[in-house]
mmCIF file of C-alpha atoms in Angstrom:
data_model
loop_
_atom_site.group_PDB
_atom_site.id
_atom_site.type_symbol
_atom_site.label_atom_id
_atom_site.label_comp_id
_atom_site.label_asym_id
_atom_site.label_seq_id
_atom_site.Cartn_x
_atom_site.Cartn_y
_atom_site.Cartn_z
ATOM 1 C CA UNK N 1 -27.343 2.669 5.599
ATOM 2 C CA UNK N 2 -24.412 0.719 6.198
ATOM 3 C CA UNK N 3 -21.414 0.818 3.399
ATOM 4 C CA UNK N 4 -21.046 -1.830 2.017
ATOM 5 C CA UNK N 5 -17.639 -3.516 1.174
ATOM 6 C CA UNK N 6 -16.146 -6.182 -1.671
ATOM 7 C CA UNK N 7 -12.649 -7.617 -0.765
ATOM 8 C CA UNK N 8 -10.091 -8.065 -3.442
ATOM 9 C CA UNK N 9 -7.265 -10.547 -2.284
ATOM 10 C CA UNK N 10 -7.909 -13.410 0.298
ATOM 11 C CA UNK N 11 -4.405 -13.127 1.347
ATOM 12 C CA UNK N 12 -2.779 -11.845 4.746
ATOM 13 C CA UNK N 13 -3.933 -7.839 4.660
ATOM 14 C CA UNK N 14 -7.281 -9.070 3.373
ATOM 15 C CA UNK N 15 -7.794 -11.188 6.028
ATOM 16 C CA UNK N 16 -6.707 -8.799 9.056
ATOM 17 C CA UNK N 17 -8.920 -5.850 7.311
ATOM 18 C CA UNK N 18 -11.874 -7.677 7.390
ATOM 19 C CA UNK N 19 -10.945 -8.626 10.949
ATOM 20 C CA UNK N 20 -10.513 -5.059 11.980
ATOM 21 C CA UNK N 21 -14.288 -4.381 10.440
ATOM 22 C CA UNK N 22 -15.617 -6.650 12.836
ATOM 23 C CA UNK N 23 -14.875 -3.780 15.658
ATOM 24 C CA UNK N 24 -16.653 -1.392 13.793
ATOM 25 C CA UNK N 25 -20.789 -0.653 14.019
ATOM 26 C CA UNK N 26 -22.541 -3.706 11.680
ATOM 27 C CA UNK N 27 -24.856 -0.841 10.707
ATOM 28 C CA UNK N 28 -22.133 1.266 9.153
ATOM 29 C CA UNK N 29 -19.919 -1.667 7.876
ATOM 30 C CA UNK N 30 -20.629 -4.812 6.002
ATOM 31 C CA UNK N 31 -18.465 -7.057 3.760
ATOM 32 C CA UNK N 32 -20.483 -8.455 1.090
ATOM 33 C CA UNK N 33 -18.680 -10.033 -1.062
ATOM 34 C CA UNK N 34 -14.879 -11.324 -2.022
ATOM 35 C CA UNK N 35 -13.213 -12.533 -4.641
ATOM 36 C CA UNK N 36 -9.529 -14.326 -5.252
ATOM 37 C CA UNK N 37 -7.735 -15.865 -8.481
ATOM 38 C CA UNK N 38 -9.808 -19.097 -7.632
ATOM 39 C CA UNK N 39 -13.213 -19.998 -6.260
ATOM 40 C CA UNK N 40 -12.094 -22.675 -3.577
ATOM 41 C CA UNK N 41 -10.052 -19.779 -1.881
ATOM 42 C CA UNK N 42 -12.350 -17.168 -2.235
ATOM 43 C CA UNK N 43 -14.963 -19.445 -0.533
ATOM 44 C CA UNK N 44 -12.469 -20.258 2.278
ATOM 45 C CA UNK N 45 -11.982 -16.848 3.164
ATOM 46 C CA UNK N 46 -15.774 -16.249 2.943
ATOM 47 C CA UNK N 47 -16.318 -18.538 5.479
ATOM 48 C CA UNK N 48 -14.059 -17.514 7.845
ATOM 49 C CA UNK N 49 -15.091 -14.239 7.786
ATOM 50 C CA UNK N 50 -19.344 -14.900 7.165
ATOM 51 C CA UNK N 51 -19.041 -13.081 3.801
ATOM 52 C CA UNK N 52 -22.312 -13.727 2.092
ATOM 53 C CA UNK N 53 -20.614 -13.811 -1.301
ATOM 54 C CA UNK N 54 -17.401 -15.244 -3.278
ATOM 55 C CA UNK N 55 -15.912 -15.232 -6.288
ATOM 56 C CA UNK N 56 -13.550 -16.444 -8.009
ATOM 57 C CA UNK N 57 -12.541 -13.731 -10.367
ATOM 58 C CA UNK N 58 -11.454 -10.183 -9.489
ATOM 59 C CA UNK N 59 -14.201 -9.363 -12.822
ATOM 60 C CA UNK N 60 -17.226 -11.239 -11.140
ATOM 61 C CA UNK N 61 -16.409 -8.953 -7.937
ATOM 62 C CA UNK N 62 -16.127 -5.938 -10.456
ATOM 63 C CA UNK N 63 -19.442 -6.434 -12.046
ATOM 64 C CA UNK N 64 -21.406 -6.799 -8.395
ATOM 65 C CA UNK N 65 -24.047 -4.248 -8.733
ATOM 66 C CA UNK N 66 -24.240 -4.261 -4.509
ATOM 67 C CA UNK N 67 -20.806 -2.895 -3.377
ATOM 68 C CA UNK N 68 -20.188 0.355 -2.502
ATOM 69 C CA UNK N 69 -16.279 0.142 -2.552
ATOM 70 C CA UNK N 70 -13.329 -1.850 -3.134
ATOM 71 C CA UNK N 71 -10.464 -3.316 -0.560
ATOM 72 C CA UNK N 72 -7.498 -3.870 -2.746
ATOM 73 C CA UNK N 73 -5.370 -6.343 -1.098
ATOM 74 C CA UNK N 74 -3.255 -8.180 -3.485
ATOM 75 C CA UNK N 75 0.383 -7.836 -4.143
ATOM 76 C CA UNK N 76 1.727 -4.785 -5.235
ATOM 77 C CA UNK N 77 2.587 -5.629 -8.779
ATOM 78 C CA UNK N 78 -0.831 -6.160 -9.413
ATOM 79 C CA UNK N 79 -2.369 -2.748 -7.740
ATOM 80 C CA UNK N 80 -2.099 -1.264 -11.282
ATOM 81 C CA UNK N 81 -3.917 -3.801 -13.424
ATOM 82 C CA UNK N 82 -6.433 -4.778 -10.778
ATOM 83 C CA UNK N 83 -7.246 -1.284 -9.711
ATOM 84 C CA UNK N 84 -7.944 -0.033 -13.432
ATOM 85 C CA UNK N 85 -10.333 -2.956 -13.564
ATOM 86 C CA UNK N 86 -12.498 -1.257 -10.821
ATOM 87 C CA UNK N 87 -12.139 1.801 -11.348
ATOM 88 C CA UNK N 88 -13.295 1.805 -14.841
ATOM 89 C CA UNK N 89 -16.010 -0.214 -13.732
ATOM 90 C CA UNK N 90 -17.344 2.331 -11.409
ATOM 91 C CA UNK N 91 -16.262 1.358 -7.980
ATOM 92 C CA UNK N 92 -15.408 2.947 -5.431
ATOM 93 C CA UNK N 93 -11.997 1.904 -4.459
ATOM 94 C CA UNK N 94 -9.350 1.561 -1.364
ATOM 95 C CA UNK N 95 -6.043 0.558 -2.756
ATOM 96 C CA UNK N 96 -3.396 -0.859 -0.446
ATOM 97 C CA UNK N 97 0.037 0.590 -0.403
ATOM 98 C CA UNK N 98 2.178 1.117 -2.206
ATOM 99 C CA UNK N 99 0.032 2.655 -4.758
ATOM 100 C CA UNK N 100 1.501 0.799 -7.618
ATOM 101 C CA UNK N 101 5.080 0.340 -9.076
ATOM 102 C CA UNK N 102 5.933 4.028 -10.087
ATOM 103 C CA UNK N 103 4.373 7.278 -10.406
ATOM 104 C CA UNK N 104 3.758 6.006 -14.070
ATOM 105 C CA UNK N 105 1.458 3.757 -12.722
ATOM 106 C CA UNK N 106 -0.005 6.022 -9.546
ATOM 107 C CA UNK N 107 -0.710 8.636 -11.968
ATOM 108 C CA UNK N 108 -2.980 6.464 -14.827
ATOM 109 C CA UNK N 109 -4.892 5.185 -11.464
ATOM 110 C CA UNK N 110 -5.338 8.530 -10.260
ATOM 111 C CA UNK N 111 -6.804 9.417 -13.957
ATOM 112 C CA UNK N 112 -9.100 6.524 -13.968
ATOM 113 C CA UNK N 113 -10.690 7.853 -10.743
ATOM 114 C CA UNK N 114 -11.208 10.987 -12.391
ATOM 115 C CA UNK N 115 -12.844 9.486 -15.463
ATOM 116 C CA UNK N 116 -15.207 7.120 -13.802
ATOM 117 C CA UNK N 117 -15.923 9.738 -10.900
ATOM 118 C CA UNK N 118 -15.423 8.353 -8.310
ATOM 119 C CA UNK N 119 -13.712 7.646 -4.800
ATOM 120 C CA UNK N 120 -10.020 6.842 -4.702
ATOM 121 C CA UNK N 121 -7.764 6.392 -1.385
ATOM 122 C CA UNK N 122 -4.287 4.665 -1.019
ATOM 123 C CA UNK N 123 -4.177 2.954 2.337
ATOM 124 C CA UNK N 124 -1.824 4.687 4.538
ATOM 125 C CA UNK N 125 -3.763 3.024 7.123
ATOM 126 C CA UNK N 126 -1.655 5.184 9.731
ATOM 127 C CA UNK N 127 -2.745 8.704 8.177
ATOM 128 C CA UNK N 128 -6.619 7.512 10.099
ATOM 129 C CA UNK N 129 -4.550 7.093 13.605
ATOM 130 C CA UNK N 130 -5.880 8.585 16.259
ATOM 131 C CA UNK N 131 -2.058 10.043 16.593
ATOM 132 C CA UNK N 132 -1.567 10.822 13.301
ATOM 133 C CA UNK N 133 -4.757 12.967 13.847
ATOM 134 C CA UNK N 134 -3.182 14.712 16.838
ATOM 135 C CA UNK N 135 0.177 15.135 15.805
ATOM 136 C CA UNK N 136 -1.470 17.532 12.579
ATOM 137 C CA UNK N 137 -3.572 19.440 15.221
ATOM 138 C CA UNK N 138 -0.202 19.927 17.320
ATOM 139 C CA UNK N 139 1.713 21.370 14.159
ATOM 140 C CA UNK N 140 -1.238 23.699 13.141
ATOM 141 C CA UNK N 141 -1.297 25.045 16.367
ATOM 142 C CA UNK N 142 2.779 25.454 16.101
ATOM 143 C CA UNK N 143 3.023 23.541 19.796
ATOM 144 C CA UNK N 144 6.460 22.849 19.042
ATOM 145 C CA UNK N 145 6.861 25.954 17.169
ATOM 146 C CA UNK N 146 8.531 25.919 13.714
ATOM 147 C CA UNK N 147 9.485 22.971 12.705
ATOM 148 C CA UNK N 148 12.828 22.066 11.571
ATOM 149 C CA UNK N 149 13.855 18.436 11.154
ATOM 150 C CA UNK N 150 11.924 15.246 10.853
ATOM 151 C CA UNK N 151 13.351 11.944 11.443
ATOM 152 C CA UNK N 152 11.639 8.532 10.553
ATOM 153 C CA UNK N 153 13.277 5.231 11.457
ATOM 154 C CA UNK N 154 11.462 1.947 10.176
ATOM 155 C CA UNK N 155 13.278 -1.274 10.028
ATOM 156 C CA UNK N 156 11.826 -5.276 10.658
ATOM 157 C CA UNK N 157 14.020 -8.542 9.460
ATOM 158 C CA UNK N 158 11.842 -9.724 6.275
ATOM 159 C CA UNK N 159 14.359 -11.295 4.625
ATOM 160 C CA UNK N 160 12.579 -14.642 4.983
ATOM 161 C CA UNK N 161 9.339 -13.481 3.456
ATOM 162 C CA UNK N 162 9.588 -13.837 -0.349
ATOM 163 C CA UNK N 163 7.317 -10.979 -1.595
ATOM 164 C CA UNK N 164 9.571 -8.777 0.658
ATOM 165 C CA UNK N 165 12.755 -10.035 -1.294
ATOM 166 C CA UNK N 166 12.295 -10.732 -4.589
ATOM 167 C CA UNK N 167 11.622 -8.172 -7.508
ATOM 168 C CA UNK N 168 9.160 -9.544 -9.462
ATOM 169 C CA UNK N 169 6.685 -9.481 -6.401
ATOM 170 C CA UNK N 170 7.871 -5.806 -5.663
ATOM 171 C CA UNK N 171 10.212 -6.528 -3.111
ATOM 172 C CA UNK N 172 12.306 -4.049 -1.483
ATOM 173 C CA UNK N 173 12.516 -1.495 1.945
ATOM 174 C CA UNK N 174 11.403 0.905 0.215
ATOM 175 C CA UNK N 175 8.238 -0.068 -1.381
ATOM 176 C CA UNK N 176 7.234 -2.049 1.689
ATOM 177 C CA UNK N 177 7.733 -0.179 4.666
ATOM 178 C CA UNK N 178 9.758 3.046 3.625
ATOM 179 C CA UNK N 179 7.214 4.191 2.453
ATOM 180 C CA UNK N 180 5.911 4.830 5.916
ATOM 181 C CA UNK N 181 8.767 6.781 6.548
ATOM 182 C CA UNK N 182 8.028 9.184 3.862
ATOM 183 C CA UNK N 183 4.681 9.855 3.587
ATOM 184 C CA UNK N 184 5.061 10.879 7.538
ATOM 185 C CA UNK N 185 7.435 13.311 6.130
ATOM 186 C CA UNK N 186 4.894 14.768 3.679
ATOM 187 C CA UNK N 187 2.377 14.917 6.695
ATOM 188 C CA UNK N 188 4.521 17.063 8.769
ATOM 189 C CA UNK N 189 5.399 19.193 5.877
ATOM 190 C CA UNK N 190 1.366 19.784 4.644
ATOM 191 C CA UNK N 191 2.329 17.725 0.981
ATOM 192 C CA UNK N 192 5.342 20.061 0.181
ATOM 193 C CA UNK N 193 7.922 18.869 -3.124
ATOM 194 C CA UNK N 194 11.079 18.551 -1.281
ATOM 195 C CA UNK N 195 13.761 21.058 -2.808
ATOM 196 C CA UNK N 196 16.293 18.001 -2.746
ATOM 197 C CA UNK N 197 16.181 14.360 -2.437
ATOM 198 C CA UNK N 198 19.501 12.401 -1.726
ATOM 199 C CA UNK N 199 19.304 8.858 -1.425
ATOM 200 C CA UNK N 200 21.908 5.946 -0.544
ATOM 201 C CA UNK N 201 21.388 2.206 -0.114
ATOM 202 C CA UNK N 202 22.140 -1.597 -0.454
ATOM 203 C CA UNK N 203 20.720 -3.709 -2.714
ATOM 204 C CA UNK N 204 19.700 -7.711 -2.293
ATOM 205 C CA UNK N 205 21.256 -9.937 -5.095
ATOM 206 C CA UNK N 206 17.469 -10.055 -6.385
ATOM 207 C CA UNK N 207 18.409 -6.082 -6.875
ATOM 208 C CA UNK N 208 15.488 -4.719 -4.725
ATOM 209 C CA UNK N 209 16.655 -2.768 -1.784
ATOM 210 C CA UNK N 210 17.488 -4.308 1.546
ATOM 211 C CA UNK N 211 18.461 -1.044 3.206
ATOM 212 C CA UNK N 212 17.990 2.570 2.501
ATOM 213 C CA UNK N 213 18.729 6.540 3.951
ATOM 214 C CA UNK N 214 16.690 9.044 2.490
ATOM 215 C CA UNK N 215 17.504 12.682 3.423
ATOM 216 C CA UNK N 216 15.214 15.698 1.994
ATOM 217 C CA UNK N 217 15.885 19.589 2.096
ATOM 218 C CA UNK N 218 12.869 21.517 1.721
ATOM 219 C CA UNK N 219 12.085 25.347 1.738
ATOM 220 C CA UNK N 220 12.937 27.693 4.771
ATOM 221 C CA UNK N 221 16.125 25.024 5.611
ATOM 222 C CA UNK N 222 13.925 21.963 6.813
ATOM 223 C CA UNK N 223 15.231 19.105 6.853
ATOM 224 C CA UNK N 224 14.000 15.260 7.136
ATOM 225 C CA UNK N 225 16.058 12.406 7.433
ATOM 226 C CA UNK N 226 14.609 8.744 6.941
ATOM 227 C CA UNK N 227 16.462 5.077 6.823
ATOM 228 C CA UNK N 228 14.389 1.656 6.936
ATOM 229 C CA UNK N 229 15.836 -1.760 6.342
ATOM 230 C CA UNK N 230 14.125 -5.643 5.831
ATOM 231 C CA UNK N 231 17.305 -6.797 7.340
ATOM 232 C CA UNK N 232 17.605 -5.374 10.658
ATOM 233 C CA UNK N 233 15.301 -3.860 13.507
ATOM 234 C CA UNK N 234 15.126 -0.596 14.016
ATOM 235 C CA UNK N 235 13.893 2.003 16.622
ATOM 236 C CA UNK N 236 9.973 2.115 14.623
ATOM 237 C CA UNK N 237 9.740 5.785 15.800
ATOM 238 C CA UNK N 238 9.505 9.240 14.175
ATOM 239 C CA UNK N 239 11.031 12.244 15.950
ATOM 240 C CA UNK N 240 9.495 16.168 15.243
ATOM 241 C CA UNK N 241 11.973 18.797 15.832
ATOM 242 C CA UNK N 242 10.835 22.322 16.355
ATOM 243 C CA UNK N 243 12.117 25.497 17.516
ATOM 244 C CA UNK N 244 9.830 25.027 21.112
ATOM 245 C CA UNK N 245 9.691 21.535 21.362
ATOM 246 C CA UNK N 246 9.339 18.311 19.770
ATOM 247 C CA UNK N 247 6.707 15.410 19.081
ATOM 248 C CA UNK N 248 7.826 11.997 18.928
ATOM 249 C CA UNK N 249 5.365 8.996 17.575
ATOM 250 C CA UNK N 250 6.657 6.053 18.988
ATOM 251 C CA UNK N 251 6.091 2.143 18.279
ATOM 252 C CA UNK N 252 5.516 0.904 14.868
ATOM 253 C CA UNK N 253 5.627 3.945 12.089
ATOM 254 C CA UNK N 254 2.752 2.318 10.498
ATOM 255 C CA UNK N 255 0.508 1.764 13.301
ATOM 256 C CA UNK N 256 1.540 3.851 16.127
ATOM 257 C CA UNK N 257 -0.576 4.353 19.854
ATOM 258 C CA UNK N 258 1.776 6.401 21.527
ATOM 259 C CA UNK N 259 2.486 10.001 21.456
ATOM 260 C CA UNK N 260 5.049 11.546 23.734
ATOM 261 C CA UNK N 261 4.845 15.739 23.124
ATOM 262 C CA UNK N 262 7.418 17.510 25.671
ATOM 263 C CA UNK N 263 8.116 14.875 27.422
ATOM 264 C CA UNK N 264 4.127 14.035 28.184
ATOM 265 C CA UNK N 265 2.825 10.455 26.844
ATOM 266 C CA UNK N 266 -0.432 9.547 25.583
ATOM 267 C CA UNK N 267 -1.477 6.502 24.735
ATOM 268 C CA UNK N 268 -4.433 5.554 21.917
ATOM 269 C CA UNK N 269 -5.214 1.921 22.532
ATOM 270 C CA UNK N 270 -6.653 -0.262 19.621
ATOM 271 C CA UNK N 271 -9.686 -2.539 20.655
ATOM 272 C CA UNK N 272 -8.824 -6.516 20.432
ATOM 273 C CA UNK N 273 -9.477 -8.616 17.403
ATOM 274 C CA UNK N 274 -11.888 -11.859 17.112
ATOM 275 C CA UNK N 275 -9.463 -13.560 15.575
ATOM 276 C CA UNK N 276 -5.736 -13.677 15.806
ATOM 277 C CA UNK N 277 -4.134 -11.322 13.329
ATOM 278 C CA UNK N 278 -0.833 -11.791 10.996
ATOM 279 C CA UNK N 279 0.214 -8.309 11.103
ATOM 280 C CA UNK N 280 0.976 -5.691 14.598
ATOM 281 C CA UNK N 281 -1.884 -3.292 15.382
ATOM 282 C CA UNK N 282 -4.037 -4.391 12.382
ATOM 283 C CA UNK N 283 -7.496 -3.347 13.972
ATOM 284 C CA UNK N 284 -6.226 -0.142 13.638
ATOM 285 C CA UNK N 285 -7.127 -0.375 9.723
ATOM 286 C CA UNK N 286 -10.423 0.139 11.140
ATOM 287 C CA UNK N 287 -9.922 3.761 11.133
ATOM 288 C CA UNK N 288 -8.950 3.842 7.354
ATOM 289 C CA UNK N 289 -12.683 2.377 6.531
ATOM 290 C CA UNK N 290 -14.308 4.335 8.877
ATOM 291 C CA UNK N 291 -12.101 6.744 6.526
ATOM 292 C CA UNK N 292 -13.561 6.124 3.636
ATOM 293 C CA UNK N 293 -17.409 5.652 5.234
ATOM 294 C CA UNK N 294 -16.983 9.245 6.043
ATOM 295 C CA UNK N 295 -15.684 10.521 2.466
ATOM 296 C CA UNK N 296 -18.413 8.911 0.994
ATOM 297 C CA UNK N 297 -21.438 10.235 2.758
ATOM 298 C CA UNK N 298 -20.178 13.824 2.049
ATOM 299 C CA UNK N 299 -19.541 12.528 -1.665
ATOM 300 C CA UNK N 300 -16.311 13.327 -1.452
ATOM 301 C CA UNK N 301 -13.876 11.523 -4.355
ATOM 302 C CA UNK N 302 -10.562 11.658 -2.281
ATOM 303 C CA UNK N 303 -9.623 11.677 1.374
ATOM 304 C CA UNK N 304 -8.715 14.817 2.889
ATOM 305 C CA UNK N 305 -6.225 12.900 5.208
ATOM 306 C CA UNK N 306 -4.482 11.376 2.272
ATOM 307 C CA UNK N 307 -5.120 13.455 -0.967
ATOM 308 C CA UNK N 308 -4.480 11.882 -4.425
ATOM 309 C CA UNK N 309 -1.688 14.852 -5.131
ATOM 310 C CA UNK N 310 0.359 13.675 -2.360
ATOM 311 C CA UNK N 311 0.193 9.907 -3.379
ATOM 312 C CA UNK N 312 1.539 11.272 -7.111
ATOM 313 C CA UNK N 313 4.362 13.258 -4.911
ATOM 314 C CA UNK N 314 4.894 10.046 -2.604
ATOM 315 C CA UNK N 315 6.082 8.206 -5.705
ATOM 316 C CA UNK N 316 7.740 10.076 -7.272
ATOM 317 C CA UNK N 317 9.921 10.555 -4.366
ATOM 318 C CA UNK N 318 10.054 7.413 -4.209
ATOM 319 C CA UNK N 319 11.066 6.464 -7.979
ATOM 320 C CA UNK N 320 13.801 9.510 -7.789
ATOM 321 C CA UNK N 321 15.308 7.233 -4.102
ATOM 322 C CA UNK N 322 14.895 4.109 -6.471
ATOM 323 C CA UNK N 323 17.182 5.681 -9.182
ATOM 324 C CA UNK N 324 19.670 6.888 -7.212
ATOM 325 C CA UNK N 325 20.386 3.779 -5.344
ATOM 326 C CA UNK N 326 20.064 1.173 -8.274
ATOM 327 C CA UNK N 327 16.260 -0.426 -7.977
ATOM 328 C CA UNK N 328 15.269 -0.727 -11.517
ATOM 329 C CA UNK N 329 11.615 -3.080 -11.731
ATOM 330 C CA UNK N 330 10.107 -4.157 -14.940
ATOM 331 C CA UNK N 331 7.422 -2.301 -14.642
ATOM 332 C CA UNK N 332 10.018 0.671 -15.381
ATOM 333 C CA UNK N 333 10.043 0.229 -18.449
ATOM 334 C CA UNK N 334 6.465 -0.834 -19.378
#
């Protein structure tokens, strides 16, 4: 029986997600239904994707007794409100990332979940990679030995794009795509607190973050080392240092298909889209509902390749970066 999905959000994401199910098996995947903040968009996006079903309430979507789970695709100030709405309404639900705002906020999701019993996932869509896959079955079997410094380098010119720039849409590196950077940190290091967090940055006059270095000790003198920036390009590559070797995971941190261990590449090519895509790589979020599919048949209420502990940890990293470098949102203080 094929799972069957509602989208939240007929924006950007939502509309490369839904392109990316379109590579997977009609028999194990089918969007049902969607919903936006009015009916004339919802219906747009229905059409262009032959969703049988729109709606144009987030509540109307809530209440449809025939989805299995929830794509959360809307902006990131509204993962909190529009998440608790599912979740206490029994669904199923794939949130896109960031989580929310704060840990505050991660934290009462996470405890909805709980309550309602069910299924829960933040899209790290890059977690489901094919590399990310191998680069955890290199490090169990210690192919590069112990490992002893990480370093994650994200950085794409955004300034143009308003959600990316100004704070009451969430705005900021950090939030957007440093938190790429991090959670491939936590990866390496199997979900281990960090003993120290230092953090240093510049700020946007909107006050979100425009650039930012995050450096984190943890036990046995590891190290990690991460800087992203919405101003500037960067190298999009993470580097594994160990005591035999090292693993480096080039192109994009949040969609990579290349692995280079020792010196020896491997490539892990995505299959093309139907239709043309706003985002790099995005069939790739195939693997994160394919994901979820999986979690589901063994009745599982969290993913094993992105557990609901480390999402918690993930923010609050990423509140403790926030504080040291100045990003204050109004959610803050909610």
């Amino acid at each position: 029986m094929a799972t069957r999905w509602g989208i939240c959000g007929a924006g950007k994401i939502s509309h490369d997600f839904s392109v990316a199910m379109k590579t997977l098996p009609h028999g194990d995947h089918q969007i049902v239904a969607t919903a936006a903040r009015n009916l004339e968009r919802a219906q747009e996006f229905a059409k262009k994707h032959s969703i049988p079903k729109a709606y144009g309430s987030y509540e109307e979507l809530a209440n449809d007794p025939d989805i299995d789970v929830v794509y959360l695709g809307v902006l990131h100030t509204e993962h909190w409100r529009v998440g608790l709405l599912f979740l206490r309404a029994g669904k199923n639900v794939l949130c896109e990332k960031p989580f929310a705002m704060n840990s505050r906020q991660v934290t009462d999701l996470v405890s909805a979940s709980k309550r309602s019993n069910v299924f829960l996932m933040e899209a790290i869509w890059s977690r489901c990679f094919p590399v990310h896959a191998e680069v955890r079955r290199l490090l169990a079997e210690e192919a590069v030995g112990e490992v002893k410094l990480v370093k994650a380098y994200f950085g794409s010119p955004q300034l143009h794009i308003p959600r990316s720039v100004k704070k009451e849409l969430g705005g900021g590196a950090l939030l957007d795509i440093g938190v790429y950077c991090l959670q491939f940190v936590l990866m390496v290091f199997n979900g281990e607190r960090p003993e120290s967090i230092q953090a240093t940055g510049v700020l946007l006059d909107s006050g979100v973050d425009e650039s930012m270095v995050v450096v984190m000790k943890f036990s046995r003198n590891r190290m990690a080392f991460c800087t992203f920036s919405i101003a500037v390009a960067l190298p999009n590559d993470a580097t594994i240092s160990g005591s035999k070797g090292s693993i480096r995971v080039l192109g994009p941190m949040h969609c990579p298909t290349t692995l280079v261990v020792n010196e020896k590449e491997m490539q892990y090519p995505l299959p093309e889209p139907c239709l043309p895509l706003n985002f790099t790589n995005s069939t790739g979020l195939r693997y994160e509902a394919e994901e979820v599919r999986q979690c589901l048949l063994k009745g599982l209420k969290e993913s094993p390749r992105m557990p609901l502990a480390e999402s918690v940890l993930l923010t609050e990293i990423m509140d403790e970066a926030r504080k040291q470098v100045g990003v204050v949102f109004n959610q803050d203080s909610q």
